[in-house]
Coordinates of C-alpha atoms and ligand atoms in Angstrom, one line a residue:
X1 CA 4.5 -35.3 -75.7
X2 CA 2.1 -32.9 -75.2
X3 CA 0.1 -34.4 -72.3
X4 CA 3.2 -34.9 -71.1
X5 CA 4.1 -31.4 -71.0
X6 CA -0.3 -30.8 -69.3
X7 CA 0.2 -33.1 -66.9
X8 CA 3.3 -31.5 -65.8
X9 CA 1.0 -28.1 -65.7
X10 CA -1.7 -30.5 -63.6
X11 CA 1.1 -31.6 -61.3
X12 CA 2.4 -28.3 -60.5
X13 CA -1.7 -26.6 -60.3
X14 CA -2.3 -29.0 -58.0
X15 CA 1.2 -28.1 -55.7
X16 CA 0.1 -24.5 -55.5
X17 CA -3.4 -25.0 -54.9
X18 CA -2.9 -27.3 -51.9
X19 CA 0.4 -24.9 -50.7
X20 CA -2.2 -22.6 -50.1
X21 CA -5.4 -24.6 -49.2
X22 CA -3.0 -26.5 -46.8
X23 CA -1.5 -23.2 -46.0
X24 CA 1.9 -24.0 -46.2
X25 CA 2.2 -21.0 -49.0
X26 CA -0.3 -18.1 -50.5
X27 CA -0.1 -14.7 -53.1
X28 CA 1.2 -11.8 -51.0
X29 CA -1.1 -9.6 -49.7
X30 CA -4.2 -11.0 -50.7
X31 CA -6.9 -9.1 -49.7
X32 CA -5.1 -6.2 -52.0
X33 CA -5.4 -8.1 -55.0
X34 CA -2.2 -9.6 -54.3
X35 CA 1.9 -8.3 -55.2
X36 CA 3.4 -9.5 -58.2
X37 CA 5.0 -12.4 -57.9
X38 CA 5.1 -12.4 -53.9
X39 CA 4.3 -14.6 -52.0
X40 CA 4.1 -15.6 -48.2
X41 CA 5.3 -18.7 -46.3
X42 CA 1.3 -19.8 -44.1
X43 CA 1.1 -21.3 -40.9
X44 CA 2.7 -24.7 -42.3
X45 CA 5.4 -23.2 -45.0
X46 CA 7.5 -21.6 -42.3
X47 CA 7.7 -25.0 -40.6
X48 CA 9.0 -26.5 -44.2
X49 CA 11.3 -23.0 -44.4
X50 CA 13.0 -23.4 -41.2
X51 CA 13.0 -26.7 -41.4
X52 CA 15.6 -26.8 -44.0
X53 CA 17.3 -24.6 -43.2
X54 CA 17.2 -26.4 -39.1
X55 CA 19.1 -28.6 -42.3
X56 CA 21.0 -26.7 -44.2
X57 CA 22.4 -25.6 -40.6
X58 CA 22.8 -28.4 -38.7
X59 CA 24.6 -30.0 -41.7
X60 CA 27.1 -27.3 -42.6
X61 CA 28.8 -25.6 -39.7
X62 CA 27.3 -27.1 -36.4
X63 CA 28.0 -30.2 -37.3
X64 CA 32.2 -29.5 -38.6
X65 CA 34.0 -27.8 -36.4
X66 CA 35.5 -25.3 -40.1
X67 CA 32.3 -23.3 -40.3
X68 CA 31.8 -19.9 -38.6
X69 CA 27.9 -18.2 -39.2
X70 CA 26.5 -14.7 -39.6
X71 CA 24.2 -12.6 -39.6
X72 CA 25.3 -9.7 -41.5
X73 CA 22.9 -6.5 -41.8
X74 CA 20.9 -7.1 -45.0
X75 CA 21.6 -3.1 -46.3
X76 CA 25.6 -2.5 -46.1
X77 CA 27.4 -0.2 -47.6
X78 CA 26.8 0.7 -51.1
X79 CA 31.2 0.3 -52.2
X80 CA 29.9 -3.1 -51.1
X81 CA 28.7 -3.1 -55.0
X82 CA 31.0 -1.2 -56.2
X83 CA 34.3 -3.6 -55.7
X84 CA 32.1 -6.6 -56.2
X85 CA 31.7 -5.7 -59.6
X86 CA 27.4 -6.0 -59.0
X87 CA 27.6 -1.9 -59.5
X88 CA 28.8 -2.3 -63.8
X89 CA 28.7 -6.1 -64.0
X90 CA 24.9 -7.8 -62.7
X91 CA 22.7 -6.4 -65.3
X92 CA 20.6 -9.2 -67.4
X93 CA 19.7 -7.8 -70.8
X94 CA 16.4 -6.2 -71.5
X95 CA 13.7 -6.9 -74.3
X96 CA 10.5 -4.8 -74.9
X97 CA 8.0 -6.7 -77.4
X98 CA 7.5 -3.9 -80.3
X99 CA 3.3 -5.0 -80.3
X100 CA 2.2 -6.1 -76.8
X101 CA 5.3 -4.0 -74.4
X102 CA 5.6 -7.0 -72.7
X103 CA 9.4 -7.2 -70.8
X104 CA 11.4 -9.5 -71.4
X105 CA 15.3 -11.1 -70.6
X106 CA 16.3 -11.7 -73.9
X107 CA 18.2 -14.8 -72.7
X108 CA 15.0 -16.7 -71.3
X109 CA 13.5 -15.5 -75.5
X110 CA 12.7 -19.0 -77.7
X111 CA 14.0 -18.1 -80.6
X112 CA 13.0 -20.0 -84.5
X113 CA 14.8 -20.7 -86.8
X114 CA 16.8 -17.3 -87.9
X115 CA 17.2 -16.9 -84.5
X116 CA 14.5 -14.1 -84.4
X117 CA 13.0 -13.9 -80.7
X118 CA 9.7 -14.7 -80.1
X119 CA 7.9 -13.2 -77.7
X120 CA 6.1 -16.5 -75.4
X121 CA 3.2 -13.4 -75.2
X122 CA 1.8 -12.3 -78.3
X123 CA 3.5 -14.4 -80.7
X124 CA 5.6 -11.4 -82.6
X125 CA 9.1 -11.3 -83.6
X126 CA 10.0 -8.1 -83.4
X127 CA 11.9 -6.9 -80.4
X128 CA 13.6 -3.0 -78.7
X129 CA 17.6 -3.6 -79.0
X130 CA 18.6 -5.2 -75.5
X131 CA 18.8 -2.6 -72.9
X132 CA 21.2 -4.2 -70.0
X133 CA 19.1 -3.8 -67.1
X134 CA 20.4 -3.9 -63.7
X135 CA 19.0 -6.0 -61.0
X136 CA 19.8 -4.9 -58.0
X137 CA 16.7 -2.7 -56.3
X138 CA 17.0 0.9 -54.4
X139 CA 16.4 3.0 -51.6
X140 CA 16.9 5.8 -49.7
X141 CA 18.6 6.2 -46.5
X142 CA 17.7 8.6 -44.1
X143 CA 15.2 11.5 -45.4
X144 CA 17.0 12.9 -48.8
X145 CA 16.4 11.0 -51.6
X146 CA 19.2 12.8 -53.8
X147 CA 22.8 9.8 -55.1
X148 CA 24.7 10.6 -51.9
X149 CA 21.5 8.8 -50.4
X150 CA 21.0 5.8 -52.2
X151 CA 22.1 2.3 -51.0
X152 CA 21.0 -1.6 -51.5
X153 CA 19.4 -4.2 -50.9
X154 CA 22.0 -7.1 -51.0
X155 CA 21.7 -9.4 -54.0
X156 CA 23.7 -12.1 -52.8
X157 CA 24.5 -13.3 -49.1
X158 CA 28.1 -13.7 -50.1
X159 CA 29.8 -10.5 -50.3
X160 CA 28.6 -10.1 -46.2
X161 CA 31.4 -13.1 -45.9
X162 CA 33.9 -11.7 -47.1
X163 CA 33.8 -7.9 -46.1
X164 CA 33.5 -9.5 -43.0
X165 CA 36.7 -12.0 -43.6
X166 CA 38.5 -10.2 -40.6
X167 CA 36.2 -9.4 -38.0
X168 CA 35.7 -13.3 -38.2
X169 CA 39.2 -13.8 -38.5
X170 CA 40.5 -11.8 -36.1
X171 CA 37.8 -13.5 -33.9
X172 CA 38.1 -16.5 -34.5
X173 CA 41.7 -17.3 -35.5
X174 CA 40.2 -19.5 -37.4
X175 CA 42.8 -22.2 -39.4
X176 CA 42.7 -22.5 -43.8
X177 CA 40.7 -23.6 -45.1
X178 CA 37.7 -23.1 -43.3
X179 CA 34.7 -21.5 -44.1
X180 CA 31.8 -18.3 -43.4
X181 CA 27.6 -19.2 -44.0
X182 CA 24.6 -17.6 -43.1
X183 CA 21.2 -17.0 -43.8
X184 CA 18.9 -14.8 -45.4
X185 CA 17.0 -13.0 -47.3
X186 CA 17.8 -11.9 -50.8
X187 CA 16.5 -9.0 -53.3
X188 CA 16.7 -9.0 -56.6
X189 CA 14.3 -6.2 -59.3
X190 CA 13.8 -9.7 -61.9
X191 CA 12.7 -8.9 -65.8
X192 CA 10.8 -12.3 -65.5
X193 CA 9.4 -14.0 -61.9
X194 CA 7.4 -16.9 -61.6
X195 CA 6.2 -20.2 -61.3
X196 CA 5.2 -19.8 -58.0
X197 CA 8.5 -19.0 -56.1
X198 CA 10.9 -21.1 -58.3
X199 CA 12.2 -16.8 -59.1
X200 CA 11.1 -13.7 -57.5
X201 CA 12.1 -10.6 -55.7
X202 CA 12.9 -11.1 -52.7
X203 CA 13.8 -15.4 -51.6
X204 CA 15.8 -16.6 -49.3
X205 CA 19.8 -18.1 -49.6
X206 CA 21.9 -20.3 -47.9
X207 CA 25.5 -19.9 -48.9
X208 CA 29.2 -20.8 -47.6
X209 CA 32.3 -19.4 -48.8
X210 CA 34.8 -21.8 -47.7
X211 CA 38.7 -20.3 -47.8
X212 CA 41.5 -22.0 -48.6
X213 CA 45.0 -22.1 -50.2
X214 CA 44.9 -21.2 -53.5
X215 CA 46.7 -25.0 -55.4
X216 CA 43.9 -27.3 -53.3
X217 CA 41.1 -26.3 -55.1
X218 CA 40.2 -29.0 -57.5
X219 CA 40.1 -31.1 -54.9
X220 CA 37.7 -29.3 -52.5
X221 CA 35.1 -28.3 -55.0
X222 CA 35.6 -32.3 -55.7
X223 CA 35.3 -32.7 -51.9
X224 CA 31.6 -29.5 -51.9
X225 CA 30.0 -31.2 -54.6
X226 CA 30.1 -34.6 -52.3
X227 CA 29.3 -32.9 -49.5
X228 CA 26.9 -30.9 -51.5
X229 CA 25.0 -34.0 -52.8
X230 CA 24.9 -36.0 -49.1
X231 CA 22.9 -33.4 -48.0
X232 CA 20.5 -33.4 -51.5
X233 CA 19.7 -36.7 -50.3
X234 CA 19.1 -36.3 -46.6
X235 CA 16.7 -33.8 -46.6
X236 CA 15.3 -36.3 -49.4
X237 CA 15.6 -34.1 -52.7
X238 CA 14.4 -36.6 -55.2
X239 CA 18.2 -37.2 -57.0
X240 CA 16.4 -38.7 -60.6
X241 CA 15.3 -35.3 -60.3
X242 CA 19.2 -33.7 -60.3
X243 CA 21.3 -32.8 -63.0
X244 CA 25.0 -31.8 -62.6
X245 CA 25.3 -28.3 -65.3
X246 CA 28.8 -28.1 -65.6
X247 CA 28.7 -24.3 -66.8
X248 CA 31.1 -24.0 -69.9
X249 CA 34.0 -21.0 -69.8
X250 CA 32.1 -18.7 -71.7
X251 CA 29.8 -18.4 -69.0
X252 CA 31.7 -18.8 -66.0
X253 CA 31.9 -15.1 -64.5
X254 CA 35.1 -14.2 -65.8
X255 CA 36.6 -15.3 -62.5
X256 CA 35.5 -18.6 -62.0
X257 CA 37.3 -21.3 -63.4
X258 CA 34.9 -23.7 -62.7
X259 CA 30.8 -23.6 -61.6
X260 CA 28.4 -26.4 -62.4
X261 CA 24.5 -25.5 -61.9
X262 CA 23.4 -28.3 -60.0
X263 CA 19.9 -28.3 -61.6
X264 CA 16.3 -30.1 -60.6
X265 CA 13.6 -31.0 -63.6
X266 CA 10.6 -29.0 -61.9
X267 CA 7.2 -29.6 -62.9
X268 CA 8.1 -26.8 -65.4
X269 CA 11.3 -28.5 -66.6
X270 CA 14.9 -28.2 -65.8
X271 CA 16.2 -25.8 -64.1
X272 CA 19.1 -24.6 -61.2
X273 CA 18.2 -25.3 -58.1
X274 CA 22.2 -24.2 -56.6
X275 CA 25.1 -23.3 -58.4
X276 CA 28.8 -24.5 -56.9
X277 CA 31.4 -21.6 -58.2
X278 CA 35.2 -21.4 -57.6
X279 CA 35.3 -17.9 -57.2
X280 CA 39.3 -17.4 -56.5
X281 CA 40.5 -15.2 -54.5
X282 CA 38.8 -12.0 -57.1
X283 CA 36.5 -11.1 -54.4
X284 CA 38.8 -11.1 -51.3
X285 CA 41.4 -8.9 -53.6
X286 CA 38.6 -6.6 -55.4
X287 CA 37.9 -5.2 -51.0
X288 CA 42.0 -5.5 -50.4
X289 CA 42.0 -3.0 -52.8
X290 CA 38.7 -1.1 -52.6
X291 CA 38.8 -1.0 -48.8
X292 CA 43.1 -0.3 -48.2
X293 CA 42.3 -3.5 -45.3
X294 CA 44.6 -6.9 -45.7
X295 CA 42.2 -9.7 -46.5
X296 CA 45.0 -11.0 -45.9
X297 CA 46.1 -14.3 -44.0
X298 CA 49.1 -15.1 -42.4
X299 CA 50.2 -19.8 -42.9
X300 CA 51.7 -19.8 -39.5
X301 CA 52.7 -23.4 -40.4
X302 CA 54.4 -22.6 -43.4
X303 CA 55.2 -18.4 -43.1
X304 CA 53.7 -17.4 -45.8
X305 CA 51.0 -14.3 -46.1
X306 CA 48.3 -15.0 -49.1
X307 CA 44.7 -14.3 -50.2
X308 CA 42.7 -16.9 -49.9
X309 CA 40.8 -18.8 -52.2
X310 CA 37.3 -19.7 -52.5
X311 CA 34.4 -21.7 -52.9
X312 CA 31.2 -20.8 -53.5
X313 CA 28.1 -24.0 -52.7
X314 CA 24.8 -20.8 -52.9
X315 CA 21.6 -22.6 -51.8
X316 CA 18.1 -20.9 -53.0
X317 CA 15.7 -21.4 -49.6
X318 CA 11.9 -21.0 -51.7
X319 CA 14.0 -23.3 -54.2
X320 CA 15.1 -26.1 -51.9
X321 CA 11.1 -25.7 -50.6
X322 CA 10.5 -26.2 -54.1
X323 CA 12.3 -29.0 -55.0
X324 CA 11.2 -30.9 -52.3
X325 CA 7.5 -30.7 -52.6
X326 CA 8.1 -31.2 -56.2
X327 CA 10.3 -34.9 -55.3
X328 CA 7.3 -35.3 -51.7
X329 CA 3.5 -35.1 -53.4
X330 CA 2.1 -38.6 -54.6
X331 CA -1.2 -39.7 -55.2
X332 CA -2.1 -42.8 -55.1
X333 CA -5.1 -45.0 -56.7
X334 CA -6.9 -46.2 -53.5
X335 CA -10.3 -49.3 -53.9
X336 CA -12.7 -46.1 -54.5
X337 CA -10.4 -43.0 -54.9
X338 CA -7.2 -41.1 -55.0
X339 CA -5.0 -40.4 -51.2
X340 CA -3.2 -37.5 -52.0
X341 CA 0.4 -37.2 -49.3
X342 CA 3.5 -35.2 -48.7
X343 CA 5.5 -38.2 -49.2
X344 CA 7.9 -35.4 -46.2
X345 CA 11.7 -36.6 -44.8
X346 CA 10.2 -36.4 -41.0
X347 CA 12.6 -34.1 -40.4
X348 CA 11.1 -31.5 -42.6
X349 CA 8.4 -32.4 -41.8
X350 CA 5.7 -29.4 -40.7
X351 CA 4.1 -31.6 -37.5
X352 CA 6.0 -35.3 -36.8
X353 CA 2.8 -37.2 -35.1
X354 CA -0.8 -35.7 -35.1
X355 CA -3.0 -37.5 -32.2
X356 CA -7.2 -38.5 -32.6
X357 CA -10.1 -39.7 -31.1
X358 CA -11.1 -42.4 -32.6
X359 CA -14.9 -40.3 -32.7
X360 CA -15.7 -36.8 -32.0
X361 CA -18.7 -36.8 -30.7
X362 CA -17.3 -39.6 -27.1
X363 CA -16.3 -36.9 -25.2
X364 CA -13.7 -39.8 -22.8
X365 CA -11.9 -40.2 -26.0
X366 CA -11.7 -36.7 -26.6
X367 CA -10.0 -36.0 -23.2
X368 CA -8.2 -38.9 -23.6
X369 CA -6.6 -38.2 -26.1
X370 CA -6.3 -34.1 -26.0
X371 CA -4.9 -35.6 -21.7
X372 CA -2.3 -37.9 -24.7
X373 CA -1.3 -35.0 -27.2
X374 CA -0.4 -32.5 -23.3
X375 CA 1.9 -35.6 -22.2
X376 CA 3.4 -35.2 -25.9
X377 CA 3.9 -31.6 -26.2
X378 CA 5.3 -31.3 -22.3
X379 CA 8.2 -34.5 -23.3
X380 CA 8.7 -31.7 -25.7
X381 CA 8.7 -33.1 -28.8
X382 CA 8.8 -31.8 -32.0
X383 CA 5.2 -29.9 -33.4
X384 CA 2.6 -32.1 -33.5
X385 CA -1.0 -32.0 -34.1
X386 CA -4.5 -32.4 -32.7
X387 CA -7.1 -33.0 -34.0
X388 CA -10.9 -34.2 -33.7
X389 CA -13.2 -32.9 -37.0
X390 CA -15.1 -34.6 -38.9
X391 CA -14.7 -38.6 -39.0
X392 CA -11.7 -40.4 -38.4
X393 CA -10.9 -41.4 -42.0
X394 CA -11.2 -37.5 -43.1
X395 CA -8.9 -36.6 -40.9
X396 CA -5.9 -39.1 -42.2
X397 CA -6.7 -38.2 -45.7
X398 CA -5.6 -34.3 -44.1
X399 CA -2.4 -35.1 -42.6
X400 CA -1.7 -37.2 -45.4
X401 CA -1.5 -33.7 -47.7
X402 CA 0.5 -31.9 -45.0
X403 CA 3.6 -34.8 -44.5
X404 CA 2.6 -35.9 -41.7
X405 CA 4.2 -39.9 -41.2
X406 CA 2.3 -40.8 -38.1
X407 CA -0.9 -40.1 -37.3
X408 CA -1.8 -42.3 -33.4
X409 CA -5.2 -43.2 -32.6
X410 CA -7.0 -43.0 -28.8
X411 CA -10.3 -45.2 -29.5
X412 CA -11.8 -47.7 -26.8
X413 CA -8.8 -50.1 -26.0
X414 CA -6.4 -46.7 -25.1
X415 CA -9.1 -47.2 -22.2
X416 CA -8.2 -50.5 -21.0
X417 CA -5.2 -50.8 -20.9
X418 CA -2.9 -47.3 -22.4
X419 CA -2.2 -48.4 -26.0
X420 CA -2.6 -46.2 -29.5
X421 CA -2.3 -47.0 -32.5
X422 CA 0.0 -45.9 -35.0
X423 CA -0.9 -44.8 -38.7
X424 CA 2.0 -44.5 -41.0
X425 CA 1.6 -41.8 -43.9
X426 CA 3.0 -43.7 -46.5
X427 CA 2.1 -47.2 -46.2
X428 CA -1.2 -47.0 -43.7
X429 CA -0.6 -49.8 -42.3
X430 CA -0.9 -49.8 -38.2
X431 CA 0.0 -50.8 -35.1
X432 CA -0.1 -50.5 -30.4
X433 CA 2.2 -48.6 -29.5
X434 CA 2.1 -47.9 -25.7
X435 CA 1.2 -44.6 -25.3
X436 CA 3.4 -43.8 -23.1
X437 CA 6.2 -44.2 -25.7
X438 CA 5.1 -42.1 -28.2
X439 CA 7.6 -39.7 -27.6
X440 CA 10.9 -41.7 -27.7
X441 CA 8.8 -43.4 -31.0
X442 CA 8.4 -39.6 -32.8
X443 CA 12.3 -39.2 -31.7
X444 CA 14.0 -43.0 -32.9
X445 CA 12.5 -41.9 -36.0
X446 CA 13.8 -38.3 -36.7
X447 CA 17.5 -38.0 -37.7
X448 CA 19.0 -35.1 -36.4
Ligands
GAP1 N1 26.7 -15.5 -54.7 C1 26.4 -16.7 -55.6 C2 24.5 -16.4 -56.9 O1 24.4 -16.0 -55.9 P1 23.7 -17.4 -57.6 O2 23.7 -18.6 -59.1 O3 22.9 -16.1 -58.6 O4 24.1 -17.4 -57.1 C3 22.3 -18.9 -55.7 O5 22.3 -17.9 -56.2 C4 21.2 -18.9 -55.8 O6 20.0 -18.3 -55.4 C5 20.9 -20.1 -57.2 O7 20.7 -21.5 -57.5 C6 18.8 -19.9 -56.4 O8 19.0 -21.5 -55.8 C7 18.3 -19.3 -55.5 N2 17.9 -17.9 -56.7 C8 18.7 -16.6 -57.5 N3 18.3 -16.4 -57.6 C9 16.7 -15.8 -56.9 C10 15.1 -16.0 -57.4 N4 15.0 -14.7 -58.6 N5 14.8 -16.7 -56.6 C11 14.7 -17.5 -55.7 N6 15.8 -18.4 -55.9 C12 16.7 -17.5 -56.5

């Protein structure tokens, strides 16, 4: 058990180290000593992140005819948070260790046999009484720093979908069932952020509010669970590490009749990856009451007027990236050493392919490789890399580590017959193809 735990934390360390070394993710403002739990996505990380968002948007918005995207302002009228209940209820119970004075979220602490909290920092068991701590980040709009100028960084993208419901209805005339989708930053003043990019204070969400009639909620819930499963499969999340947790009534928000947490076996344990919730008509009703504006939908077929109910699939971008990296990280024992590669789905890989000359000290090979690389680039095939540093073996390893699915190598035969070798990242097998067919080769491998 101890060894298992060690290898899990080793895996996390290896993923973090690869992310830093290869330009996926590094500590934010590092030259100033960083900022606690702030992470920056580097040149390859931003590609991975954008590919995740692109895949989500493509699957849930572009491929459907009942979904409407929005991109709302992060700062919203503070009345939003009064109506949604966040000002009153979006809080965690905070306790402080009386010995080392570290603060923790009470629900995250382990307890001893006598149900006493144990401090994870110093091991003592004396804590202050729990205090409710609101997780919304505050700032002031304009130069006056007084209560009347307070605004909040949104803690979820969801509320904009409710607040903009009327605008989408009047501009797009959708018929129920339909959804509003959004990808964007959210902020929470988390008491205990951590586990790399798993829990941060600034993160991105991909959320849908799917508006339905009340009597269809059970079928719709099952349908959305199915859609989430299909999408998770399409991006290559390891299915054996995904679990579905029916949140018991006692732990659900009072307006929710059903919530399923989609959990993932991260290297540091099984934790929430996404949430799927039936929120009833709570949000639209609250905004109707608070704003005095009607949030009713008129059904032309039945002549009925009602406030739609809603199913909400809510996904975090960074958690997706971490689950993808945990699923994709592979070590393979070879005869002489161990090879590390990221088994990324081609749609998510930062580079879809790389082009090399076999030898960097042969100008004829380097020039030919550059010519082929430029041709692929001008064919507007998704990002590809060029590499002529070190020897070819090292270049393969570098591309393996960043998950590039194919490497095309230009050798002396290329100069004679225009063919190149193509090496598969996972099998390391090589075959020869005509260099002119590389764009088609890559396009055929891409799934969207
Ligand atoms: N609108 C519903 C909502 O926001 P949530 O369970 O609080 O529900 C949804 O958040 C998802 O957002 C989570 O499942 C997770 O993927 C992501 N998320 C939430 N808090 C996060 C944090 N502090 N850091 C990174 N991702 C977070």
